[in-house]
Amino acid sequence: MHRIFLQSVASFLAASLLGSTATAQQPTAPHNQSITAPRMRADLMFLAGDGFRGRLTNTPENDLAMEWVKARFDWLELKPMGSGGSFFQPYQLMMSSLGEGSELALNWGEATSRHVTFSDFYPHRFSGTGRASGPVVFAGFGISAPKLGRDDLTGDVRGKVVLMLDHEPGENDPNSPFDGVVTSEYSSQLRKTLAAQEKGAIGVLFVADVQNHGGQENFEGAARGYWPEQAPHLERYQLAAWVQQVRIPAGQVSVQLAEQMLRGGGKSLEALARAAEPNARGALVALPGVTATLTANVTRHVVPDRNVVAAIEGSDARLKDEYVIIAAHVDHNGMDGDQLYAGADDDGSGTVALLAIAQAYAQAAADGQRPKRSVLFIAFNSEERGPLMGSWGYTENPVVPLDQTVAVLNMDMIGRNEEIPIGGSGRFRGYSVQSAESNKNSINLVGFSRSSGLTAAIDKANAAFGLTLKKEYDNITSQILRRSDQWPFLQRGVPAIWFHTGLHPDYHTIYDRPEKIEYAKMERIARLVHQASWDLANGEGRPVLDKR
């Protein structure tokens, strides 16, 4: 601890010379001014350098990056919070491969048709392996959401193959109870399959939501893209804890085939889809005389993965079992041939800020200054793959009970100025055109609308830093609210917010380099996050979710 003590003395002298920027009502978090642009720049030049080869999940370079974060936490003498007294919290990813023999056989009384993979049918990657045969029923969107007053699985699905629509009702309605225009977790095919399985279904078939996604369907092209012959540069992962719950076969059928299945009952897919939109408790629609035999041969492959977790223990006997989480993700998109995706902003910037904030807490602790509540530092992995595999893996098996988690402050892309170009690609859906210059003092609070108490705490902390806190993007078609690691916590009832300087043309390209980071701005943002976390860790009350 002597090395931290020497750093603490130096930081104390520097802080004394600089003076405090806080008011009497808002004392500065100890060692806030030790969070500096030069230190974070040095770390980011290393982490986003060529040697880490873009930190892609399930590569030696990704493992090395996680080890580096662990070593820094260890050097700071933080408390390890992982498995077996380590700094690592393990979880498992799942990859899938398609075997021979997957098919869908349909019987209409005397007529039978067989559909092999890629023609009008393919199994899903999360599908159970096996065969299911039974009558077919249509269940609208297949959503079971009692707390929202909706259950498309009302009725008896036991022993049946359930045909259901992709997506969710009201997906283009900003006032939809399903998270507005943001795609809700209720729309997940895997979650729909588990809901049907729980109610006794023996198989599930999905079809495109023709009401909201009409037009010509290239089913075979989509099927071959879903199951490519060659492994893609960016592998597709799912969380093993979820996939392993699926026991029944699940697949996708073409619109054309679904129409054939419905024809005997005098129904059209478009009419049923239209009726499913407002129907809060839709009855199942039987398909007279139609039985399906669904065969899926999907092999599951487990891939070990891990987050890095460490803590500063709180000082208050009553509050130290409650935690404030500060988080960022380490991984990025690796290399494609000789093209390096360095991921300096996404999310090297958040990772090095996490390390700088952790060091400020460690130095304060060396001075005998600990917050009342404990603070948990998490370096998530595999945010880009799945996505959000590290944070979903954490929330499935948290090292701190979620009901003892006061708030999550997530930093992802905090190093640039938001820039939305004219004629930008689909990644900029829902954004207005804006220049980097217009956002040079701005940072987005994504998730601001979910907890007014948490947002107010950040507003209060920002008084010392004067950043422009933009609160605009919780309900836009870009889906930005669900695109970083605060999202799983919001789904589990934990107040969480994402600090995000915004998208820009270099996002997810080879041009996201450490030389382009706005380090002075990043210093202010990291100091703000540090201050807000300190305030939350010392406050008497706790923020709550206004919307879940």
Coordinates of C-alpha atoms in Angstrom, one line a residue:
M1 CA 0.0 0.0 0.0
H2 CA 3.1 2.3 0.3
R3 CA 3.1 3.0 -3.4
I4 CA -0.5 4.2 -3.2
F5 CA 0.3 6.3 -0.2
L6 CA 3.1 8.1 -2.1
Q7 CA 0.7 8.7 -5.0
S8 CA -1.9 10.0 -2.5
V9 CA 0.6 12.6 -1.1
A10 CA 1.4 13.8 -4.6
S11 CA -2.3 14.0 -5.5
F12 CA -3.2 15.8 -2.3
L13 CA -0.5 18.5 -2.9
A14 CA -1.7 18.9 -6.5
A15 CA -5.3 19.2 -5.4
S16 CA -4.3 21.8 -2.8
L17 CA -2.6 23.9 -5.4
L18 CA -5.5 23.7 -7.8
G19 CA -8.1 24.3 -5.2
S20 CA -11.6 22.8 -4.9
T21 CA -14.2 23.4 -7.6
A22 CA -17.0 22.2 -5.4
T23 CA -19.4 24.2 -3.4
A24 CA -19.9 23.7 0.3
Q25 CA -23.1 21.9 -0.4
Q26 CA -21.4 19.5 -2.9
P27 CA -17.9 18.5 -1.6
T28 CA -15.6 17.2 -4.2
A29 CA -15.0 13.5 -4.3
P30 CA -11.5 12.8 -2.8
H31 CA -8.8 12.6 -5.4
N32 CA -11.1 13.6 -8.2
Q33 CA -8.4 15.8 -9.7
S34 CA -6.1 12.8 -9.9
I35 CA -8.1 11.7 -12.9
T36 CA -6.2 13.3 -15.7
A37 CA -6.1 13.3 -19.5
P38 CA -2.4 12.4 -19.8
R39 CA -2.8 9.3 -17.7
M40 CA -5.9 8.1 -19.6
R41 CA -4.2 8.9 -22.9
A42 CA -1.2 6.7 -22.0
D43 CA -3.5 3.8 -21.0
L44 CA -5.6 4.2 -24.2
M45 CA -2.6 4.3 -26.5
F46 CA -1.6 0.9 -25.0
L47 CA -5.1 -0.7 -24.9
A48 CA -6.2 0.4 -28.3
G49 CA -2.7 -0.1 -29.8
D50 CA -1.9 -2.7 -32.5
G51 CA -0.7 -5.3 -30.0
F52 CA -4.2 -6.0 -28.7
R53 CA -5.5 -6.6 -32.3
G54 CA -8.9 -5.1 -31.5
R55 CA -9.6 -7.2 -28.4
L56 CA -12.1 -9.6 -30.1
T57 CA -14.0 -12.1 -27.8
N58 CA -12.4 -15.5 -27.6
T59 CA -9.0 -14.5 -28.8
P60 CA -5.6 -14.4 -27.0
E61 CA -5.6 -10.6 -27.3
N62 CA -8.9 -10.3 -25.6
D63 CA -7.7 -12.6 -22.8
L64 CA -4.6 -10.4 -22.4
A65 CA -6.7 -7.2 -22.2
M66 CA -8.8 -8.7 -19.5
E67 CA -5.6 -9.8 -17.6
W68 CA -4.3 -6.3 -17.9
V69 CA -7.4 -4.8 -16.3
K70 CA -7.2 -7.5 -13.6
A71 CA -3.5 -6.6 -13.0
R72 CA -4.4 -2.9 -12.6
F73 CA -7.1 -3.7 -10.1
D74 CA -4.7 -5.9 -8.2
W75 CA -2.0 -3.2 -8.2
L76 CA -4.5 -0.8 -6.7
E77 CA -5.2 -3.3 -4.0
L78 CA -8.9 -3.4 -4.7
K79 CA -10.9 -6.2 -3.2
P80 CA -11.3 -9.1 -5.6
M81 CA -15.0 -9.9 -6.1
G82 CA -14.9 -12.8 -8.5
S83 CA -15.0 -16.6 -8.3
G84 CA -12.9 -18.2 -5.6
G85 CA -11.5 -14.9 -4.3
S86 CA -10.3 -13.9 -7.8
F87 CA -10.9 -10.8 -9.9
F88 CA -12.8 -12.8 -12.6
Q89 CA -16.5 -13.5 -12.7
P90 CA -17.0 -16.4 -15.2
Y91 CA -19.9 -17.1 -17.4
Q92 CA -20.4 -19.1 -20.5
L93 CA -21.2 -18.2 -24.1
M94 CA -22.9 -20.5 -26.6
M95 CA -22.1 -21.0 -30.3
S96 CA -24.2 -23.3 -32.5
S97 CA -23.6 -25.4 -35.6
L98 CA -26.2 -27.0 -37.9
G99 CA -26.2 -30.7 -38.4
E100 CA -27.8 -32.8 -41.0
G101 CA -31.5 -33.7 -41.2
S102 CA -33.3 -30.6 -40.0
E103 CA -36.6 -30.4 -41.7
L104 CA -40.3 -29.5 -41.3
A105 CA -43.0 -31.9 -42.5
L106 CA -46.6 -30.5 -42.7
N107 CA -49.7 -32.7 -43.1
W108 CA -53.0 -31.4 -44.4
G109 CA -55.1 -34.5 -44.0
E110 CA -54.2 -36.6 -47.0
A111 CA -51.6 -34.1 -48.3
T112 CA -48.0 -33.9 -46.9
S113 CA -45.2 -31.5 -47.7
R114 CA -41.6 -31.6 -46.6
H115 CA -39.4 -28.6 -46.2
V116 CA -35.7 -29.0 -45.7
T117 CA -33.4 -26.3 -44.3
F118 CA -33.0 -23.2 -46.5
S119 CA -36.1 -23.7 -48.6
D120 CA -39.0 -22.5 -46.5
F121 CA -37.6 -23.5 -43.1
Y122 CA -34.6 -23.4 -40.9
P123 CA -34.0 -24.1 -37.2
H124 CA -32.8 -21.3 -34.9
R125 CA -29.4 -21.3 -33.3
F126 CA -30.9 -21.6 -29.8
S127 CA -33.2 -24.5 -30.8
G128 CA -33.3 -27.7 -28.9
T129 CA -32.2 -30.8 -30.8
G130 CA -35.0 -33.3 -31.4
R131 CA -38.3 -34.0 -33.1
A132 CA -41.8 -32.7 -32.2
S133 CA -45.0 -33.6 -33.9
G134 CA -48.4 -32.2 -33.1
P135 CA -51.3 -29.9 -34.2
V136 CA -50.4 -26.3 -35.1
V137 CA -51.9 -23.2 -33.5
F138 CA -51.3 -19.5 -34.2
A139 CA -50.5 -17.3 -31.2
G140 CA -50.1 -13.8 -32.5
F141 CA -46.8 -12.4 -31.4
G142 CA -46.4 -15.2 -28.8
I143 CA -45.7 -12.7 -26.0
S144 CA -46.5 -13.5 -22.4
A145 CA -46.3 -10.3 -20.5
P146 CA -48.9 -10.4 -17.7
K147 CA -47.6 -7.2 -16.0
L148 CA -48.3 -5.3 -19.2
G149 CA -51.7 -6.9 -19.4
R150 CA -50.8 -9.0 -22.5
D151 CA -50.7 -12.7 -22.9
D152 CA -50.8 -14.2 -26.5
L153 CA -50.5 -17.7 -25.1
T154 CA -53.8 -17.6 -23.3
G155 CA -55.4 -21.0 -23.9
D156 CA -54.0 -24.5 -24.2
V157 CA -50.8 -25.0 -26.1
R158 CA -49.9 -28.3 -24.5
G159 CA -48.7 -30.8 -27.0
K160 CA -48.9 -28.3 -29.8
V161 CA -46.5 -26.6 -32.3
V162 CA -47.0 -22.8 -31.9
L163 CA -46.8 -20.5 -34.9
M164 CA -46.0 -16.9 -33.9
L165 CA -45.0 -13.6 -35.4
D166 CA -41.6 -12.0 -35.1
H167 CA -41.2 -8.7 -33.2
E168 CA -43.8 -7.1 -31.0
P169 CA -47.1 -5.1 -31.2
G170 CA -46.9 -1.4 -31.6
E171 CA -43.2 -1.4 -32.6
N172 CA -43.6 1.9 -34.4
D173 CA -45.6 3.6 -31.7
P174 CA -43.6 5.9 -29.4
N175 CA -46.2 5.3 -26.7
S176 CA -46.2 1.5 -26.9
P177 CA -46.0 -0.1 -23.4
F178 CA -43.2 -2.3 -24.9
D179 CA -40.5 0.4 -24.5
G180 CA -41.9 2.7 -27.1
V181 CA -40.1 2.3 -30.4
V182 CA -37.2 0.6 -28.7
T183 CA -37.3 -3.1 -29.2
S184 CA -38.3 -4.7 -25.9
E185 CA -37.0 -7.9 -24.4
Y186 CA -40.4 -9.4 -24.9
S187 CA -39.8 -9.5 -28.6
S188 CA -36.8 -11.9 -28.2
Q189 CA -37.4 -15.2 -30.1
L190 CA -35.6 -17.1 -27.4
R191 CA -37.7 -15.6 -24.6
K192 CA -40.9 -16.3 -26.6
T193 CA -39.8 -19.9 -27.0
L194 CA -39.2 -20.3 -23.3
A195 CA -42.6 -18.8 -22.5
A196 CA -44.3 -21.3 -24.9
Q197 CA -42.2 -24.2 -23.6
E198 CA -43.2 -23.3 -20.0
K199 CA -46.9 -23.6 -21.0
G200 CA -46.4 -27.0 -22.6
A201 CA -45.7 -26.3 -26.3
I202 CA -43.6 -29.0 -28.0
G203 CA -42.2 -26.8 -30.8
V204 CA -42.2 -23.2 -32.0
L205 CA -42.2 -21.7 -35.5
F206 CA -41.6 -18.0 -36.2
V207 CA -42.7 -16.1 -39.3
A208 CA -42.1 -12.5 -40.3
D209 CA -44.5 -9.8 -39.0
V210 CA -46.0 -8.9 -42.3
Q211 CA -48.1 -6.1 -40.8
N212 CA -45.0 -4.1 -40.0
H213 CA -42.4 -5.7 -42.2
G214 CA -44.1 -6.3 -45.6
G215 CA -42.5 -6.5 -49.0
Q216 CA -40.8 -9.2 -50.9
E217 CA -39.2 -11.9 -48.8
N218 CA -35.8 -13.5 -49.8
F219 CA -36.2 -16.3 -47.4
E220 CA -33.4 -18.5 -48.7
G221 CA -30.9 -15.7 -48.7
A222 CA -31.8 -14.9 -45.1
A223 CA -31.6 -18.6 -44.2
R224 CA -28.1 -18.9 -45.7
G225 CA -27.0 -15.7 -44.0
Y226 CA -28.3 -17.1 -40.7
W227 CA -26.3 -20.3 -41.2
P228 CA -23.3 -19.3 -43.3
E229 CA -21.1 -22.0 -44.8
Q230 CA -18.0 -20.3 -43.5
A231 CA -17.5 -18.9 -40.0
P232 CA -17.9 -15.1 -40.0
H233 CA -15.3 -12.7 -38.8
L234 CA -17.6 -11.7 -36.0
E235 CA -19.0 -14.9 -34.4
R236 CA -22.5 -15.1 -33.2
Y237 CA -22.8 -15.9 -29.5
Q238 CA -25.7 -16.3 -27.1
L239 CA -25.7 -16.7 -23.3
A240 CA -25.4 -20.3 -22.4
A241 CA -27.5 -19.9 -19.3
W242 CA -30.4 -19.0 -21.6
V243 CA -29.9 -21.4 -24.4
Q244 CA -29.5 -24.4 -22.1
Q245 CA -33.1 -23.8 -20.9
V246 CA -34.5 -24.5 -24.3
R247 CA -35.5 -28.1 -24.8
I248 CA -37.9 -27.9 -27.7
P249 CA -37.1 -27.4 -31.4
A250 CA -37.7 -23.9 -32.7
G251 CA -37.4 -22.7 -36.3
Q252 CA -38.3 -20.0 -38.9
V253 CA -40.7 -20.5 -41.8
S254 CA -41.3 -18.4 -44.9
V255 CA -44.3 -16.1 -45.3
Q256 CA -45.3 -18.3 -48.2
L257 CA -45.3 -21.5 -46.1
A258 CA -47.2 -19.8 -43.2
E259 CA -49.9 -18.7 -45.7
Q260 CA -50.3 -22.3 -46.8
M261 CA -50.6 -23.5 -43.2
L262 CA -53.3 -20.9 -42.5
R263 CA -55.3 -21.4 -45.8
G264 CA -57.3 -24.3 -44.5
G265 CA -58.9 -22.2 -41.8
G266 CA -59.8 -19.5 -44.2
K267 CA -57.3 -17.0 -42.6
S268 CA -54.6 -14.9 -44.1
L269 CA -51.3 -14.2 -42.3
E270 CA -51.8 -10.4 -42.9
A271 CA -55.3 -10.4 -41.4
L272 CA -54.1 -12.4 -38.3
A273 CA -51.1 -10.1 -37.9
R274 CA -53.3 -7.0 -38.1
A275 CA -55.6 -8.4 -35.5
A276 CA -52.8 -9.3 -33.2
E277 CA -51.6 -5.7 -33.0
P278 CA -54.2 -4.3 -30.5
N279 CA -55.3 -7.7 -29.1
A280 CA -54.1 -7.7 -25.5
R281 CA -55.4 -11.1 -24.6
G282 CA -55.7 -12.8 -28.0
A283 CA -57.2 -16.3 -28.1
L284 CA -55.2 -19.0 -29.9
V285 CA -56.2 -19.6 -33.5
A286 CA -56.4 -23.3 -34.3
L287 CA -55.4 -24.4 -37.8
P288 CA -57.9 -27.2 -38.6
G289 CA -56.3 -30.4 -39.9
V290 CA -52.8 -29.0 -39.9
T291 CA -50.1 -31.0 -38.0
A292 CA -46.4 -30.3 -38.1
T293 CA -43.4 -32.6 -37.5
L294 CA -40.5 -30.3 -36.7
T295 CA -37.0 -31.8 -36.6
A296 CA -33.9 -29.8 -35.5
N297 CA -30.3 -30.9 -35.4
V298 CA -28.4 -28.1 -33.7
T299 CA -25.1 -28.7 -31.8
R300 CA -24.3 -26.4 -29.0
H301 CA -20.7 -25.4 -28.2
V302 CA -19.8 -23.7 -24.9
V303 CA -17.2 -20.9 -24.9
P304 CA -15.9 -19.8 -21.5
D305 CA -15.9 -16.0 -20.9
R306 CA -15.4 -13.6 -18.0
N307 CA -15.8 -10.2 -16.6
V308 CA -13.3 -8.5 -14.2
V309 CA -14.8 -7.4 -10.9
A310 CA -13.3 -5.5 -7.9
A311 CA -14.5 -3.3 -5.1
I312 CA -13.7 -0.6 -2.6
E313 CA -15.5 -1.6 0.6
G314 CA -17.7 1.0 2.2
S315 CA -17.1 2.5 5.6
D316 CA -20.7 2.5 7.0
A317 CA -21.7 -0.6 8.9
R318 CA -25.3 0.0 7.9
L319 CA -24.7 0.8 4.2
K320 CA -21.6 -1.0 3.1
D321 CA -23.5 -4.0 1.8
E322 CA -25.1 -1.8 -0.8
Y323 CA -23.1 -1.1 -3.9
V324 CA -22.7 1.5 -6.6
I325 CA -21.4 0.0 -9.9
I326 CA -19.1 1.8 -12.2
A327 CA -18.7 -0.1 -15.5
A328 CA -17.2 -0.2 -19.0
H329 CA -16.6 -2.9 -21.6
V330 CA -13.2 -4.0 -22.8
D331 CA -13.9 -6.0 -26.0
H332 CA -14.1 -4.7 -29.5
N333 CA -14.3 -6.1 -33.1
G334 CA -10.8 -7.5 -33.6
M335 CA -9.1 -7.8 -37.0
D336 CA -10.6 -8.7 -40.4
G337 CA -7.6 -9.7 -42.5
D338 CA -5.1 -6.9 -42.1
Q339 CA -7.8 -4.4 -41.1
L340 CA -7.5 -3.5 -37.4
Y341 CA -10.6 -2.3 -35.5
A342 CA -8.9 -0.7 -32.6
G343 CA -12.0 0.4 -30.7
A344 CA -10.4 3.4 -29.1
D345 CA -13.7 5.2 -28.4
D346 CA -15.7 2.0 -28.3
D347 CA -14.9 1.2 -25.6
G348 CA -11.3 1.8 -24.8
S349 CA -12.3 5.2 -23.6
G350 CA -14.7 3.9 -21.0
T351 CA -12.2 1.2 -19.9
V352 CA -9.3 3.6 -19.2
A353 CA -11.7 6.0 -17.4
L354 CA -12.9 3.1 -15.3
L355 CA -9.2 2.4 -14.3
A356 CA -8.6 6.1 -13.5
I357 CA -11.7 6.3 -11.3
A358 CA -10.8 3.1 -9.5
Q359 CA -7.4 4.6 -8.8
A360 CA -8.9 7.7 -7.4
Y361 CA -11.0 5.6 -5.0
A362 CA -7.9 3.5 -4.1
Q363 CA -5.9 6.6 -3.3
A364 CA -8.7 8.0 -1.2
A365 CA -9.0 4.7 0.7
A366 CA -5.2 4.9 1.4
D367 CA -5.9 8.3 3.0
G368 CA -8.6 6.8 5.1
Q369 CA -11.4 8.3 3.0
R370 CA -13.9 5.6 2.0
P371 CA -17.5 6.1 0.9
K372 CA -20.3 4.9 3.1
R373 CA -21.5 2.4 0.5
S374 CA -19.2 0.1 -1.3
V375 CA -18.3 0.7 -5.0
L376 CA -18.0 -2.2 -7.5
F377 CA -15.9 -1.7 -10.6
I378 CA -16.8 -4.0 -13.5
A379 CA -14.9 -4.4 -16.8
F380 CA -17.4 -6.3 -18.9
N381 CA -16.4 -8.5 -21.8
S382 CA -18.3 -9.4 -25.0
E383 CA -20.5 -6.3 -25.1
E384 CA -20.2 -6.3 -28.9
R385 CA -21.0 -10.0 -29.2
G386 CA -24.6 -11.1 -28.8
P387 CA -24.8 -8.3 -27.8
L388 CA -24.2 -7.4 -24.2
M389 CA -23.1 -10.9 -23.2
G390 CA -20.9 -9.7 -20.3
S391 CA -23.6 -7.7 -18.6
W392 CA -26.3 -10.2 -19.2
G393 CA -23.9 -12.9 -17.8
Y394 CA -23.4 -10.7 -14.8
T395 CA -27.1 -10.1 -14.1
E396 CA -27.8 -13.8 -14.4
N397 CA -25.2 -14.5 -11.6
P398 CA -24.3 -11.2 -9.9
V399 CA -21.4 -11.0 -7.4
V400 CA -23.6 -8.5 -5.5
P401 CA -27.3 -9.1 -5.1
L402 CA -29.2 -6.9 -7.6
D403 CA -31.5 -5.6 -4.8
Q404 CA -28.4 -4.3 -3.0
T405 CA -27.2 -2.5 -6.1
V406 CA -28.0 1.2 -5.8
A407 CA -27.2 2.3 -9.3
V408 CA -25.1 1.5 -12.3
L409 CA -23.0 4.1 -14.1
N410 CA -21.9 2.8 -17.4
M411 CA -19.3 4.4 -19.6
D412 CA -19.3 3.4 -23.3
M413 CA -17.8 5.7 -25.9
I414 CA -16.9 8.8 -23.9
G415 CA -14.0 10.1 -26.0
R416 CA -15.4 11.9 -29.0
N417 CA -18.0 14.4 -30.1
E418 CA -21.3 13.2 -31.5
E419 CA -21.4 13.7 -35.3
I420 CA -24.3 12.7 -37.4
P421 CA -23.6 13.2 -41.1
I422 CA -26.0 14.0 -43.9
G423 CA -27.2 10.8 -45.6
G424 CA -25.8 8.6 -42.8
S425 CA -26.3 4.9 -42.8
G426 CA -28.9 2.9 -40.9
R427 CA -26.8 3.2 -37.8
F428 CA -27.9 6.8 -37.5
R429 CA -31.7 6.1 -37.7
G430 CA -33.7 8.5 -35.5
Y431 CA -30.9 11.1 -35.2
S432 CA -30.9 14.6 -36.6
V433 CA -27.9 15.8 -38.6
Q434 CA -25.4 17.5 -36.3
S435 CA -21.7 18.5 -36.3
A436 CA -18.9 17.4 -33.9
E437 CA -18.3 21.1 -33.2
S438 CA -21.9 21.6 -32.0
N439 CA -21.3 18.8 -29.4
K440 CA -17.9 19.6 -28.2
N441 CA -19.2 20.2 -24.6
S442 CA -22.0 17.5 -24.7
I443 CA -22.5 14.1 -23.4
N444 CA -25.7 12.0 -23.7
L445 CA -27.3 10.4 -20.6
V446 CA -28.9 7.3 -22.1
G447 CA -31.5 5.9 -19.8
F448 CA -32.2 9.3 -18.2
S449 CA -36.0 8.7 -18.3
R450 CA -35.9 5.5 -16.4
S451 CA -34.9 6.9 -13.0
S452 CA -35.5 10.6 -12.3
G453 CA -33.6 10.2 -9.0
L454 CA -30.4 8.9 -10.7
T455 CA -30.6 11.6 -13.4
A456 CA -31.0 14.3 -10.7
A457 CA -27.9 13.0 -8.9
I458 CA -25.9 13.3 -12.1
D459 CA -27.3 16.8 -12.8
K460 CA -26.2 17.8 -9.3
A461 CA -22.7 16.4 -9.6
N462 CA -22.3 18.1 -13.0
A463 CA -22.5 21.6 -11.3
A464 CA -18.7 21.4 -10.9
F465 CA -18.0 20.4 -14.4
G466 CA -20.4 22.3 -16.6
L467 CA -20.9 19.7 -19.3
T468 CA -24.0 19.8 -21.4
L469 CA -26.0 16.8 -20.4
K470 CA -28.2 15.8 -23.4
K471 CA -31.4 13.8 -22.6
E472 CA -32.9 12.9 -26.0
Y473 CA -32.4 9.3 -27.0
D474 CA -34.3 7.0 -24.7
N475 CA -37.1 6.4 -27.3
I476 CA -35.7 6.6 -30.8
T477 CA -35.5 4.0 -33.6
S478 CA -31.7 3.7 -33.5
Q479 CA -32.4 1.4 -30.4
I480 CA -29.5 3.2 -28.6
L481 CA -31.1 2.6 -25.2
R482 CA -30.6 -1.1 -25.5
R483 CA -27.2 -1.0 -27.1
S484 CA -24.9 -0.9 -24.1
D485 CA -24.4 -2.6 -20.7
Q486 CA -26.8 -0.5 -18.6
W487 CA -29.7 -2.2 -20.5
P488 CA -29.7 -5.6 -18.7
F489 CA -29.7 -3.9 -15.3
L490 CA -32.7 -1.8 -16.3
Q491 CA -34.4 -5.1 -17.2
R492 CA -33.7 -6.4 -13.8
G493 CA -35.0 -3.4 -11.9
V494 CA -31.7 -1.6 -11.2
P495 CA -31.4 2.1 -11.8
A496 CA -28.8 2.5 -14.5
I497 CA -27.5 5.1 -16.9
W498 CA -25.1 5.2 -19.8
F499 CA -22.6 8.1 -20.2
H500 CA -22.1 8.4 -24.0
T501 CA -20.6 11.2 -26.1
G502 CA -22.4 9.8 -29.1
L503 CA -22.1 8.1 -32.4
H504 CA -19.8 9.4 -35.2
P505 CA -18.7 8.3 -38.6
D506 CA -15.7 6.4 -37.2
Y507 CA -17.9 4.2 -35.0
H508 CA -17.2 0.5 -35.7
T509 CA -14.7 1.3 -38.4
I510 CA -10.9 1.0 -38.6
Y511 CA -10.7 4.8 -38.0
D512 CA -11.7 4.6 -34.3
R513 CA -8.2 5.3 -33.3
P514 CA -6.7 6.7 -30.0
E515 CA -5.2 9.7 -31.8
K516 CA -8.7 11.0 -32.4
I517 CA -9.9 11.0 -28.8
E518 CA -10.8 14.3 -27.1
Y519 CA -8.8 13.6 -24.0
A520 CA -9.5 16.9 -22.2
K521 CA -13.2 16.3 -22.5
M522 CA -12.9 12.7 -21.5
E523 CA -11.1 13.9 -18.3
R524 CA -14.1 16.0 -17.3
I525 CA -16.5 13.2 -18.0
A526 CA -14.6 10.7 -16.0
R527 CA -14.4 13.2 -13.1
L528 CA -18.2 13.7 -13.4
V529 CA -18.8 9.9 -13.2
H530 CA -16.4 9.7 -10.2
Q531 CA -18.2 12.6 -8.5
A532 CA -21.7 11.2 -9.2
S533 CA -20.7 7.7 -7.9
W534 CA -19.2 9.2 -4.7
D535 CA -22.4 11.2 -4.1
L536 CA -24.6 8.1 -4.7
A537 CA -22.4 6.0 -2.4
N538 CA -22.7 8.6 0.4
G539 CA -26.3 9.7 0.0
E540 CA -28.9 8.6 2.6
G541 CA -31.5 7.7 0.0
R542 CA -31.4 5.5 -3.1
P543 CA -32.7 6.2 -6.6
V544 CA -35.5 4.1 -7.9
L545 CA -36.8 3.2 -11.3
D546 CA -39.7 5.3 -12.5
K547 CA -40.3 3.0 -15.4
R548 CA -39.5 -0.7 -15.8

